[in-house]
mmCIF file of C-alpha atoms and ligand atoms in Angstrom:
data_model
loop_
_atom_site.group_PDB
_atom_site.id
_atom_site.type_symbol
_atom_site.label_atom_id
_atom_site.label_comp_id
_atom_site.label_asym_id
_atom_site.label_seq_id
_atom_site.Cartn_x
_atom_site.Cartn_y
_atom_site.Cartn_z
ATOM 1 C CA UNK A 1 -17.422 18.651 22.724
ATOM 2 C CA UNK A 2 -14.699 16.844 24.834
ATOM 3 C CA UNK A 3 -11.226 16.440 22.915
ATOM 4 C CA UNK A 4 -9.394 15.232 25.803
ATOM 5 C CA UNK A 5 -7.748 12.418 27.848
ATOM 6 C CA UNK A 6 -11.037 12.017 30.150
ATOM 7 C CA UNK A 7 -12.960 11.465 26.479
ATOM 8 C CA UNK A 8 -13.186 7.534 25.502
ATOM 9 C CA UNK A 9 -14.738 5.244 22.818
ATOM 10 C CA UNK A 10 -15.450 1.995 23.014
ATOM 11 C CA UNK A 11 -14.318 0.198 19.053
ATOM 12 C CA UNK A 12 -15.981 -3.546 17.963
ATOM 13 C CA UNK A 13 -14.495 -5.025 15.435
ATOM 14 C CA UNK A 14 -15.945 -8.048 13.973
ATOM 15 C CA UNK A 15 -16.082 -8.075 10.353
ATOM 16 C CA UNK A 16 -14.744 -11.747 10.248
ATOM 17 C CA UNK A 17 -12.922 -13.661 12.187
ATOM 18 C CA UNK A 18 -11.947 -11.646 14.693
ATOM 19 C CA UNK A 19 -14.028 -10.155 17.704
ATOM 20 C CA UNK A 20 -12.416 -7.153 19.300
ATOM 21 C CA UNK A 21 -12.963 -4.489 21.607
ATOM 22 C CA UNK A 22 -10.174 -1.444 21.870
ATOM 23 C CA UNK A 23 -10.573 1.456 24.234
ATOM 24 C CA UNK A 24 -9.153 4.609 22.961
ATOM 25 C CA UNK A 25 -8.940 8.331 24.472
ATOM 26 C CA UNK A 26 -10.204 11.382 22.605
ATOM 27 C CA UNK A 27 -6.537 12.224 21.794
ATOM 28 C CA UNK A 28 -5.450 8.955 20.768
ATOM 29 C CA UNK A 29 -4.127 7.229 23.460
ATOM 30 C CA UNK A 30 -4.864 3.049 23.073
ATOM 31 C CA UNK A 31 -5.570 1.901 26.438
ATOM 32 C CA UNK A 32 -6.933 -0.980 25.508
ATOM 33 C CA UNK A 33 -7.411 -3.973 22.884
ATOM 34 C CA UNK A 34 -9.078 -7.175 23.658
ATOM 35 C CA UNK A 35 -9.401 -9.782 21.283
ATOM 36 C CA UNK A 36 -10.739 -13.395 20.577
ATOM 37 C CA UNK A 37 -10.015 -15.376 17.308
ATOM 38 C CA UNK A 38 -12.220 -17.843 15.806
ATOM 39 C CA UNK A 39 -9.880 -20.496 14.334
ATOM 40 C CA UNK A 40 -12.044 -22.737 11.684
ATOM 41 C CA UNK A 41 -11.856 -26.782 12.466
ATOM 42 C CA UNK A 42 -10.714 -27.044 9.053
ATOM 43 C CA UNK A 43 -10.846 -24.810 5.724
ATOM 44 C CA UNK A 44 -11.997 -21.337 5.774
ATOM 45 C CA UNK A 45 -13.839 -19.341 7.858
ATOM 46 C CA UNK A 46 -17.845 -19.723 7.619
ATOM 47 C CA UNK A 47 -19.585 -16.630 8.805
ATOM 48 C CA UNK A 48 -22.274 -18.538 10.515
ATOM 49 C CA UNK A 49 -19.889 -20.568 12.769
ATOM 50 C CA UNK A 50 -17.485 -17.083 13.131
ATOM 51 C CA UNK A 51 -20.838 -14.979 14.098
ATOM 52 C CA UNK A 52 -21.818 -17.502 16.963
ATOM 53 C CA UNK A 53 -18.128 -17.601 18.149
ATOM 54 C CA UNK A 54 -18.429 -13.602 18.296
ATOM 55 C CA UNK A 55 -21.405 -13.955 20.070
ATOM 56 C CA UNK A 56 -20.488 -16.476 22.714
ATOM 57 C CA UNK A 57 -16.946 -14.138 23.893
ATOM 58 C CA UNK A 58 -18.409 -11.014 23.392
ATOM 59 C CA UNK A 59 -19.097 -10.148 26.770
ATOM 60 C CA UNK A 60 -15.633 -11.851 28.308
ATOM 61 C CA UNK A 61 -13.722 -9.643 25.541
ATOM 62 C CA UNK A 62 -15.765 -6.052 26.658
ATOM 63 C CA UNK A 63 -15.090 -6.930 30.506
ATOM 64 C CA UNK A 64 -11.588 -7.674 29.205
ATOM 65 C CA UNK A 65 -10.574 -4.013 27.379
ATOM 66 C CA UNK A 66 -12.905 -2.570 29.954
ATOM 67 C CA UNK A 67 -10.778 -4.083 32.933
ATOM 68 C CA UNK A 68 -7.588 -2.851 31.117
ATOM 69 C CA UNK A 69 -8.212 0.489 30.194
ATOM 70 C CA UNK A 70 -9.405 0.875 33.958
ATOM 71 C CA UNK A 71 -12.681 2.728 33.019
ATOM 72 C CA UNK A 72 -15.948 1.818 33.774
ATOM 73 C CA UNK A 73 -18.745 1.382 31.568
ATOM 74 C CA UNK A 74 -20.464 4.408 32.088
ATOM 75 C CA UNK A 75 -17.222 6.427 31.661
ATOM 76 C CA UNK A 76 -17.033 5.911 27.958
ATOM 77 C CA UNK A 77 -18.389 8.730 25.381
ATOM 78 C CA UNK A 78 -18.913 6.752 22.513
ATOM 79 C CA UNK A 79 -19.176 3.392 20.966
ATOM 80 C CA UNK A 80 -18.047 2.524 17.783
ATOM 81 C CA UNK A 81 -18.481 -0.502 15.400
ATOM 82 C CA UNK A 82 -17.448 -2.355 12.087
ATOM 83 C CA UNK A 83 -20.470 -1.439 9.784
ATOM 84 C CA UNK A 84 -18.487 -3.070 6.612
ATOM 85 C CA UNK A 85 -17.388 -4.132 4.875
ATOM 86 C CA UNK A 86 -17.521 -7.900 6.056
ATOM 87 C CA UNK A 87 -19.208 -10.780 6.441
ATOM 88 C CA UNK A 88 -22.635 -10.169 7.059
ATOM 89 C CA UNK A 89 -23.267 -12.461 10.136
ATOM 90 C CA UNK A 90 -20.146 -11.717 11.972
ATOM 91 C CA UNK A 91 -21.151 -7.641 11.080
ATOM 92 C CA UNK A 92 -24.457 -8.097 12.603
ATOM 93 C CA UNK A 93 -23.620 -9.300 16.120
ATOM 94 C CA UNK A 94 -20.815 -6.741 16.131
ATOM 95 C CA UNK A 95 -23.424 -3.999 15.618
ATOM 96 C CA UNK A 96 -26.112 -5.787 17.717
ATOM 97 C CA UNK A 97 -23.417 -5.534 21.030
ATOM 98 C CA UNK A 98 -22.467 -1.836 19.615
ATOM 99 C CA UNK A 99 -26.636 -0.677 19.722
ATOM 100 C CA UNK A 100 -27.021 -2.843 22.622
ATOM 101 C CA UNK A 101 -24.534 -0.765 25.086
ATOM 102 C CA UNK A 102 -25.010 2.773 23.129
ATOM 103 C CA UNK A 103 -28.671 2.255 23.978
ATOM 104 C CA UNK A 104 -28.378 1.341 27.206
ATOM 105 C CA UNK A 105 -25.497 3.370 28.221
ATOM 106 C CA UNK A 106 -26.972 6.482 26.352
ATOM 107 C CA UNK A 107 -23.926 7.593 24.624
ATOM 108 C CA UNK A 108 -23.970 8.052 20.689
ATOM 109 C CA UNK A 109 -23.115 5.485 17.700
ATOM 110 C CA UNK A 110 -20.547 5.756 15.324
ATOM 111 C CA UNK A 111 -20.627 2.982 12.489
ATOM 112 C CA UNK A 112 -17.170 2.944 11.061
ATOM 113 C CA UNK A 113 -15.575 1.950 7.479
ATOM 114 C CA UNK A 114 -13.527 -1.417 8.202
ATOM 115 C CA UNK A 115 -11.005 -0.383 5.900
ATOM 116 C CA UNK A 116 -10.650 3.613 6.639
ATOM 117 C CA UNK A 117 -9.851 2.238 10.253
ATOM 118 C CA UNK A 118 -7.093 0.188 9.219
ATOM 119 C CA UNK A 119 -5.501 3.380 7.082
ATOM 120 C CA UNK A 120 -6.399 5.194 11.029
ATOM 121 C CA UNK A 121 -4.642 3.054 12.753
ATOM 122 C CA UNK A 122 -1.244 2.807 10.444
ATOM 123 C CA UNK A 123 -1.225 6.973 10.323
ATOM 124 C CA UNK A 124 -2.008 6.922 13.841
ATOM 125 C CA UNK A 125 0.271 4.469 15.280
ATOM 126 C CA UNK A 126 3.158 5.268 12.775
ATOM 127 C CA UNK A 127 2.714 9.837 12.630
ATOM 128 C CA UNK A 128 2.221 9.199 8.890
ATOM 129 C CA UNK A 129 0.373 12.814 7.841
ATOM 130 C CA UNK A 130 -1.256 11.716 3.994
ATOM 131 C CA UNK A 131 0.659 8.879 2.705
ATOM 132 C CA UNK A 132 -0.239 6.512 -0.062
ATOM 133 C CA UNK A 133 -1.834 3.188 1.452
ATOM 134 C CA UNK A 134 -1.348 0.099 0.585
ATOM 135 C CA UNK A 135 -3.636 -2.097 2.273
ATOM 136 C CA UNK A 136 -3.359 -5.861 2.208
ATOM 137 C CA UNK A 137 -5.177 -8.519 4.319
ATOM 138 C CA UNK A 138 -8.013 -11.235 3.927
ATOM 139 C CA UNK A 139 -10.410 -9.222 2.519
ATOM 140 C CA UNK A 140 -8.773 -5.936 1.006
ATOM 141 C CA UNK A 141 -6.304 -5.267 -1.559
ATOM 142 C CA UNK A 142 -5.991 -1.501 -2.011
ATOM 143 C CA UNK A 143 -4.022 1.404 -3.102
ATOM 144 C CA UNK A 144 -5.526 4.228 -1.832
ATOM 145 C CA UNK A 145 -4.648 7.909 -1.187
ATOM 146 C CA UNK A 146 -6.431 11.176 0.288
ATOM 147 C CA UNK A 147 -7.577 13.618 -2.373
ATOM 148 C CA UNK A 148 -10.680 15.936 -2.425
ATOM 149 C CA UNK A 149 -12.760 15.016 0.728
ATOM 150 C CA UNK A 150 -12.085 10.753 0.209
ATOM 151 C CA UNK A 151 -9.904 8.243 0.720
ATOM 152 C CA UNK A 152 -9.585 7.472 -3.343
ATOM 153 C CA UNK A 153 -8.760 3.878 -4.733
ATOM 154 C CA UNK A 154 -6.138 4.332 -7.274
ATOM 155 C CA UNK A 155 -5.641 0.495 -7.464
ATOM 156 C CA UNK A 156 -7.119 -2.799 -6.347
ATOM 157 C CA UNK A 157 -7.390 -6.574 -7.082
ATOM 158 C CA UNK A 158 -9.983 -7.223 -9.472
ATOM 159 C CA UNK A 159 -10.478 -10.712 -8.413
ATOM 160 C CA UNK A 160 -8.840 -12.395 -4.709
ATOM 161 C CA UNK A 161 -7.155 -10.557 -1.744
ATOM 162 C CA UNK A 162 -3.336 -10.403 -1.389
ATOM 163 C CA UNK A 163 -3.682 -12.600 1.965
ATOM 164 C CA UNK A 164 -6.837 -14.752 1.155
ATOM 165 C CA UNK A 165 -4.148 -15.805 -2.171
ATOM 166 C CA UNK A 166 -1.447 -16.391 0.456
ATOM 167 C CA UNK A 167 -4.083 -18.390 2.873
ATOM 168 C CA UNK A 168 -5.659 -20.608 0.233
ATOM 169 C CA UNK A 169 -2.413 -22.046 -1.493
ATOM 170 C CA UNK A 170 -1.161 -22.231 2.398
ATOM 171 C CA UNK A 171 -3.795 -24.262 3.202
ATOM 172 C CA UNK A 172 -3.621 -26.165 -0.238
ATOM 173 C CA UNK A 173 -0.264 -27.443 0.614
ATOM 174 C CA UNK A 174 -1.383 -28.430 4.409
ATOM 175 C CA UNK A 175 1.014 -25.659 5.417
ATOM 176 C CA UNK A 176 1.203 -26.366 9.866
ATOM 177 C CA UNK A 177 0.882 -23.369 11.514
ATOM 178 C CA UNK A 178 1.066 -22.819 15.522
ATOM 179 C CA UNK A 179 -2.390 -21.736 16.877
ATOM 180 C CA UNK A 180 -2.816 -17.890 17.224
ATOM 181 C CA UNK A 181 0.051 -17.779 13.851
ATOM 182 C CA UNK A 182 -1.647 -16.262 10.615
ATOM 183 C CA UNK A 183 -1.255 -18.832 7.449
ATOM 184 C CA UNK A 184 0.196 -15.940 5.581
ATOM 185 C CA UNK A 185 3.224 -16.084 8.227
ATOM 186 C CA UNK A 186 3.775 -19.852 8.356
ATOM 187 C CA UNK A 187 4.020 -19.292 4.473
ATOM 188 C CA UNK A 188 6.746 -16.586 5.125
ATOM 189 C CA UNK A 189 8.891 -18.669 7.169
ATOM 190 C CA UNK A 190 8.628 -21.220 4.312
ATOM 191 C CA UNK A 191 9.217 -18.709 1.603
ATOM 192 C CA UNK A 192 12.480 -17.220 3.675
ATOM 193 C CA UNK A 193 14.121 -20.335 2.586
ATOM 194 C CA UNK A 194 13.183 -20.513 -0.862
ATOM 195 C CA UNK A 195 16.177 -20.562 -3.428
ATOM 196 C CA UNK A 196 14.609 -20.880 -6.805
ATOM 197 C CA UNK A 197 12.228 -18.460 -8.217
ATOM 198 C CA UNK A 198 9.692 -20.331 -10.615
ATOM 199 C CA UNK A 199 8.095 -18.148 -13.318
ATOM 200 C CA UNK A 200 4.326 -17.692 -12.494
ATOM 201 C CA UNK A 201 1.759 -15.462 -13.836
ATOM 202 C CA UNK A 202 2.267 -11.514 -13.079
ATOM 203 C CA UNK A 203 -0.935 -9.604 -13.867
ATOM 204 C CA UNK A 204 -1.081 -5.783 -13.992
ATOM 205 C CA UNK A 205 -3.667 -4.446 -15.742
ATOM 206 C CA UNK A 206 -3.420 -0.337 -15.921
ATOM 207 C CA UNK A 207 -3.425 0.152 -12.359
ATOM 208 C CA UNK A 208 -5.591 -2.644 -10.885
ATOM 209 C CA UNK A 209 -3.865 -6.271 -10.376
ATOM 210 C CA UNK A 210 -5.224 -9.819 -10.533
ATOM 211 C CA UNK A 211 -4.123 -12.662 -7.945
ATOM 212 C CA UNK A 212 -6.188 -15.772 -9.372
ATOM 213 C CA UNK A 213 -4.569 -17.017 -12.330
ATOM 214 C CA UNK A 214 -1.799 -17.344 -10.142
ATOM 215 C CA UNK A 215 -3.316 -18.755 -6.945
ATOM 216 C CA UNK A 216 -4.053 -21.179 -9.686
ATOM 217 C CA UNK A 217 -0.706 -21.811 -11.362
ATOM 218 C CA UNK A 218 0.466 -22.294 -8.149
ATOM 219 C CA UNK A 219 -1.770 -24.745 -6.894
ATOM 220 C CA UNK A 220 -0.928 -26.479 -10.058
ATOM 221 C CA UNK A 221 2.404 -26.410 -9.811
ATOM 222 C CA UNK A 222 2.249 -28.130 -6.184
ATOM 223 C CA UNK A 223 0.056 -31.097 -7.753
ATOM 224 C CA UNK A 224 2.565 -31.890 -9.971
ATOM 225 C CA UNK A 225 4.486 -32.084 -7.281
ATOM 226 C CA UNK A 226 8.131 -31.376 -8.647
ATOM 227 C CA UNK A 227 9.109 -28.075 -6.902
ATOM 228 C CA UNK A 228 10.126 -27.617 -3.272
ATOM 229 C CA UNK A 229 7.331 -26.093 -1.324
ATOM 230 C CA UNK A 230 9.795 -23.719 0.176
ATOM 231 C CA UNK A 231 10.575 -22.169 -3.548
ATOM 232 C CA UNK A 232 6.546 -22.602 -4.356
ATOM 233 C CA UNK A 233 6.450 -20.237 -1.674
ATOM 234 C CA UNK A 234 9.089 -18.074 -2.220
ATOM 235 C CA UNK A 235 7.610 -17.717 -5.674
ATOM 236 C CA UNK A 236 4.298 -16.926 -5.126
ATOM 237 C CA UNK A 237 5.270 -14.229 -2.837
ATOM 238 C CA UNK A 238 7.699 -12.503 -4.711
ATOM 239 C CA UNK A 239 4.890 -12.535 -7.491
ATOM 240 C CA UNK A 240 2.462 -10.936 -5.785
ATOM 241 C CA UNK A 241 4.248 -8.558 -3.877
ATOM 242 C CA UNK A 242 5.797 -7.461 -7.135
ATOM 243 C CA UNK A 243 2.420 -6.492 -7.919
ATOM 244 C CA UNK A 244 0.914 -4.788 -5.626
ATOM 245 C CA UNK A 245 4.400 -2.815 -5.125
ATOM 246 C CA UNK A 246 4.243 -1.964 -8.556
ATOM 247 C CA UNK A 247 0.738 -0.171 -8.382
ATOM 248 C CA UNK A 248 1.700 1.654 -5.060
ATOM 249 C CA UNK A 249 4.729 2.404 -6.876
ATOM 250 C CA UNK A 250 2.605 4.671 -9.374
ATOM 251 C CA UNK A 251 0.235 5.652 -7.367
ATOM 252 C CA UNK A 252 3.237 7.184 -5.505
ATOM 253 C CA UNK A 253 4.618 9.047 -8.609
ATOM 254 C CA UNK A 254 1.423 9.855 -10.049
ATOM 255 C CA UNK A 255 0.329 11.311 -6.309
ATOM 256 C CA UNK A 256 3.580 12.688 -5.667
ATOM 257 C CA UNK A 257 3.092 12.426 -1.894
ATOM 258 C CA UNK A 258 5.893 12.252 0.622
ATOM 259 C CA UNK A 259 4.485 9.058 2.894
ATOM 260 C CA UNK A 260 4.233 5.470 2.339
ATOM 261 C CA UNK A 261 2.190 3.109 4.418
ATOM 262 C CA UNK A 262 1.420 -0.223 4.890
ATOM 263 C CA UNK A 263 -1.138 -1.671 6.750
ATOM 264 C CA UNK A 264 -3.797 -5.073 6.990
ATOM 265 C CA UNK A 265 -2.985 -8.226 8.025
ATOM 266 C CA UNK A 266 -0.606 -9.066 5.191
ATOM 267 C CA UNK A 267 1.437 -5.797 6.671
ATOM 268 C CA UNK A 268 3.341 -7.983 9.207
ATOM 269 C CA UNK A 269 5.362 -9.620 5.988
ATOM 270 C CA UNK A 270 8.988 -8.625 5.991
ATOM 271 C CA UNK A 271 9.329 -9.616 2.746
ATOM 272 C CA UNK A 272 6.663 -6.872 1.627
ATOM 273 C CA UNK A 273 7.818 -4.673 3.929
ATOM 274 C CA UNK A 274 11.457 -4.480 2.277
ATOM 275 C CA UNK A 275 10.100 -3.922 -1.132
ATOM 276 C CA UNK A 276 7.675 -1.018 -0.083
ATOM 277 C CA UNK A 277 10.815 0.288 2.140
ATOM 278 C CA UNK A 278 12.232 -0.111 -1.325
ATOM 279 C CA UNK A 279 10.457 1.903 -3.345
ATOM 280 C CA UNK A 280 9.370 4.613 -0.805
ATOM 281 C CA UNK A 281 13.486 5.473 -0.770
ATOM 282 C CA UNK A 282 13.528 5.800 -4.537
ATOM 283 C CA UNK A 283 10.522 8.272 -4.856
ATOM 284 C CA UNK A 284 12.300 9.930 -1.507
ATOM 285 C CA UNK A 285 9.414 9.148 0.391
ATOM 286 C CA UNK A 286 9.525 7.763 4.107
ATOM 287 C CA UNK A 287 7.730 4.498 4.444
ATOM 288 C CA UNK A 288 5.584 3.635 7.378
ATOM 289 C CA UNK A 289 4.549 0.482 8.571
ATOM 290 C CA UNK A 290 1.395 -0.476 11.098
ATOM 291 C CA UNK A 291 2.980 -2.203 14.601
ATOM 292 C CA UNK A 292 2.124 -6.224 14.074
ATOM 293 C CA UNK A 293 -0.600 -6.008 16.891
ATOM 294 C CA UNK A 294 -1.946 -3.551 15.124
ATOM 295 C CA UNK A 295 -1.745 -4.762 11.383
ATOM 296 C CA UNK A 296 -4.726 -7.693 11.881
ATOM 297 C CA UNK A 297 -8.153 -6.470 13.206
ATOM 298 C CA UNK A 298 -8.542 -4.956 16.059
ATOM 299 C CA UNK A 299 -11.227 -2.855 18.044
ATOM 300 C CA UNK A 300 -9.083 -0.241 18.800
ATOM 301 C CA UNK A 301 -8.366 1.087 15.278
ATOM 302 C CA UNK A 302 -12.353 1.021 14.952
ATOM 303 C CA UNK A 303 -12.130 2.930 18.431
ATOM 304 C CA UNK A 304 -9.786 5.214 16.760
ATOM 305 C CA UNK A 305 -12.412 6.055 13.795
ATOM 306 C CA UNK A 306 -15.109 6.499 15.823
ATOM 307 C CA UNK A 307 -12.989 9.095 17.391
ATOM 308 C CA UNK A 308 -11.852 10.978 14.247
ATOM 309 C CA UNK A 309 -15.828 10.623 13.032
ATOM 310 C CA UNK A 310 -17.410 11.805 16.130
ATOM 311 C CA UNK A 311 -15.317 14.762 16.752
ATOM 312 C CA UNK A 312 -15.674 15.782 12.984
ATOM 313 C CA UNK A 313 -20.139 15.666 13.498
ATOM 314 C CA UNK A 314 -20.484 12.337 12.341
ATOM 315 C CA UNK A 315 -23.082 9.611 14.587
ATOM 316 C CA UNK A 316 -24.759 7.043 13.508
ATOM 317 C CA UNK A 317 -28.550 6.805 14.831
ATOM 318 C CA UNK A 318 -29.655 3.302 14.923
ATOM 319 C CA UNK A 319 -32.142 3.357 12.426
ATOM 320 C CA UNK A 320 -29.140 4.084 9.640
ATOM 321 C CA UNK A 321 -26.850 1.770 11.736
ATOM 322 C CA UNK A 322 -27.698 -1.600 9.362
ATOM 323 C CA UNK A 323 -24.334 -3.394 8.487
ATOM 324 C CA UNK A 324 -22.913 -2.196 4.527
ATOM 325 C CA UNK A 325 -21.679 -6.225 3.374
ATOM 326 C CA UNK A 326 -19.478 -3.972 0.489
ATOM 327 C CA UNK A 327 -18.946 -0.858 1.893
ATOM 328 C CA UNK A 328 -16.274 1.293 -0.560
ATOM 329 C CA UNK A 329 -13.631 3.137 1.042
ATOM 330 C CA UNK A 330 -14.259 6.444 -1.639
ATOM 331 C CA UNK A 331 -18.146 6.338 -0.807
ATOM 332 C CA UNK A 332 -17.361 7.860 2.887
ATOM 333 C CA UNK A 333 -16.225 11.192 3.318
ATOM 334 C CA UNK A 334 -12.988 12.014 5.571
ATOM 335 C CA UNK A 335 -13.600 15.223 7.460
ATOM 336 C CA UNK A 336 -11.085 14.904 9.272
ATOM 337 C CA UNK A 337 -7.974 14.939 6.976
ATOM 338 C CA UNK A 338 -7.315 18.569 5.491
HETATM 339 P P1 LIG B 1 -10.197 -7.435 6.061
HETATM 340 O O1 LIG B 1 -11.602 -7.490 6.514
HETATM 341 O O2 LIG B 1 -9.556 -6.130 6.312
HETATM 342 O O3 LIG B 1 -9.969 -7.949 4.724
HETATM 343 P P2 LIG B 1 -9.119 -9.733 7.467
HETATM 344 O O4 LIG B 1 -10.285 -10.290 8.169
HETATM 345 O O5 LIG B 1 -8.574 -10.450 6.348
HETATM 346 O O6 LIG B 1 -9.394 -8.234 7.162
HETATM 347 P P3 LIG B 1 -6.622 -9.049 8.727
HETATM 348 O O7 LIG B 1 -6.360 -9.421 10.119
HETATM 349 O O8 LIG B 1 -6.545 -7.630 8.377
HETATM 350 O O9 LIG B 1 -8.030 -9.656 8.565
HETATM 351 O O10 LIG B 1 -5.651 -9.876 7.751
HETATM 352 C C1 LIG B 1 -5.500 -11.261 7.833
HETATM 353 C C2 LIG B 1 -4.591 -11.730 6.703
HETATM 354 O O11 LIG B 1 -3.234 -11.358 6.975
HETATM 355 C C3 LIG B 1 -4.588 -13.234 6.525
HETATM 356 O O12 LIG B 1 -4.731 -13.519 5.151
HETATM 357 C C4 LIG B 1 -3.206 -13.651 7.043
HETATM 358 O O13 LIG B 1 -2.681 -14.826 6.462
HETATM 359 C C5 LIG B 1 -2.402 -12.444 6.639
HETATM 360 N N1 LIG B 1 -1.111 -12.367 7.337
HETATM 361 C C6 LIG B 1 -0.871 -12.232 8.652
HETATM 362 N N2 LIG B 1 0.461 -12.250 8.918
HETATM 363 C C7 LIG B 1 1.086 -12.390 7.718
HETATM 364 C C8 LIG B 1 2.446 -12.472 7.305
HETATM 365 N N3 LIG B 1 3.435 -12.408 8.173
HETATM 366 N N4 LIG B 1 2.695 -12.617 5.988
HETATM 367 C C9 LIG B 1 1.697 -12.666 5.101
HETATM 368 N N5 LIG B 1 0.397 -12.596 5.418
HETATM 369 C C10 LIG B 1 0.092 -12.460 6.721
HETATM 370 FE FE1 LIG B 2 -9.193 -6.200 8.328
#
């Protein structure tokens, strides 16, 4: 099998609203990462609209990675693909372009956990060995670590996502935001000049967390209309990072592992950044987090999986390549990590 720099896979990503295409070499090397962003004309993102979006710059995004990785088509090894978890439509076309060229271009399949390749990436792109994850975007809200063969939750929201909570109050409050600039970061900006921290909800329960009932209180609280949005903010953040730094917290001493990492879209926050940084130094652990471009979706961590998969006698053939909507992180098995 070829482990080398002549080796490449071709990663789509396109488990929502992103469709992606990265380029990576056998031994890691990101040559390329090409992506389009379907931006909703107003509310969230409906997988129909986000599927036909993916489908329409599909080709314009593979001739884009393709064109700056240098390679030509026939040059890759391997193509690689979201198979979940997701939305369904947006999963489907990914998978339909990833069988399309594997077929035609004769190379094998991987299908690829969504959420393994964002843990990928962050060890990749940061050296972390076998840290503690937490992962926080959209979607995802999960404490995770390697033990026996899997990538085991050891906590995760029972209800919302850390960043769809962040989005949906954002977008509550008509927070503007600059096109291409995440909700969750025109929220940060707002929350960085918060003063006042207003008592909301704060819901741990054993080692899982719950982000609703105070999405809610929130929400409520910005009805009434008698706090500045900038402490609302400020508030809601400190909340629910408190949270979900608490569980990694004891995952961390119950795990007693040396790493810390952070990675998903909600990874770019400073603010959650500095209390993970926090709490890494008091276990003695080094913390670790994904590069920005690297925190949101992107083909090349899928790339990156396929990679890791491939090399450890995993393919996909295309009659087990059908998209997994809710696709567990501790239902795949991790050769790869000793
Ligand atoms: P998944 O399928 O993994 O759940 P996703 O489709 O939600 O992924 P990601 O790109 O991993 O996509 O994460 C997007 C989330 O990250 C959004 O909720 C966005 O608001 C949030 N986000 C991005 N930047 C920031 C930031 N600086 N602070 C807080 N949240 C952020
Ligand atoms: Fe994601």
């Amino acid at each position: 099998m070829r482990g080398s720099d002549e080796a490449y896979c071709l990663g789509i990503e396109s488990t929502a609203d992103d469709f992606s295409v990265g380029i990576v070499t056998f031994n890691g090397k990101i040559l390329a990462n090409a992506s389009s962003n379907y931006v909703p004309e107003e509310g969230g993102i409906h997988p129909r609209e986000a599927a036909r979006h993916h489908a329409e710059v599909a080709d314009a995004v593979l001739q884009e990675a393709l064109v700056k990785a240098a390679i030509k088509p026939y040059e890759l090894t391997l193509i690689a693909f979201s198979q979940g978890p997701g939305l369904g439509p947006c999963l489907r076309t990914g998978a339909t372009v990833a069988r399309a060229l594997a077929a035609y271009l004769n190379r094998p399949l991987v299908g690829v956990n969504h959420s393994i390749a964002h843990i990928e990436i962050g060890k990749l792109t940061t050296g972390a060995m076998d840290p503690v994850t937490l992962y926080v975007s959209g979607g995802n809200t999960i404490v995770s670590a390697f033990d026996s063969g899997r990538y085991r939750i050891f906590g995760e929201t029972l209800d919302i996502a850390l960043g769809n909570c962040l989005d949906v109050f954002a977008r509550e409050a008509g927070v503007k935001h600059k096109p291409g600039m995440p909700l969750g970061a025109a929220l940060e900006e707002l929350a960085a000049n918060g003063e006042k921290l207003i008592s909301l909800p704060y819901v741990v329960k054993g080692m899982d967390l719950s982000l609703s009932g105070l999405l809610t209180a929130a929400i409520t609280m910005l009805r009434k209309g008698k706090c500045r949005l900038e402490d609302l903010c400020y508030s809601l953040q400190e909340h629910a990072f408190s949270m979900v730094t608490e569980v990694t917290e004891r995952a961390l001493a119950h795990t007693e592992k040396t790493e810390v990492l952070l990675t998903g879209g909600v990874a770019a926050n400073k603010r959650l950044q500095s209390m993970l940084r926090g709490i890494a130094e008091e276990h003695g652990a080094s913390f670790h987090v994904v590069p920005r471009q690297f925190a949101t979706d992107n083909g090349a961590m899928i790339a990156w999986t396929g990679v890791l998969s491939y090399t450890h006698g995993i393919v996909t053939p295309l009659a087990e390549s059908f998209v997994k909507l809710r696709w567990r992180i501790d239902k795949v098995d991790i050769p790869w990590v000793e």
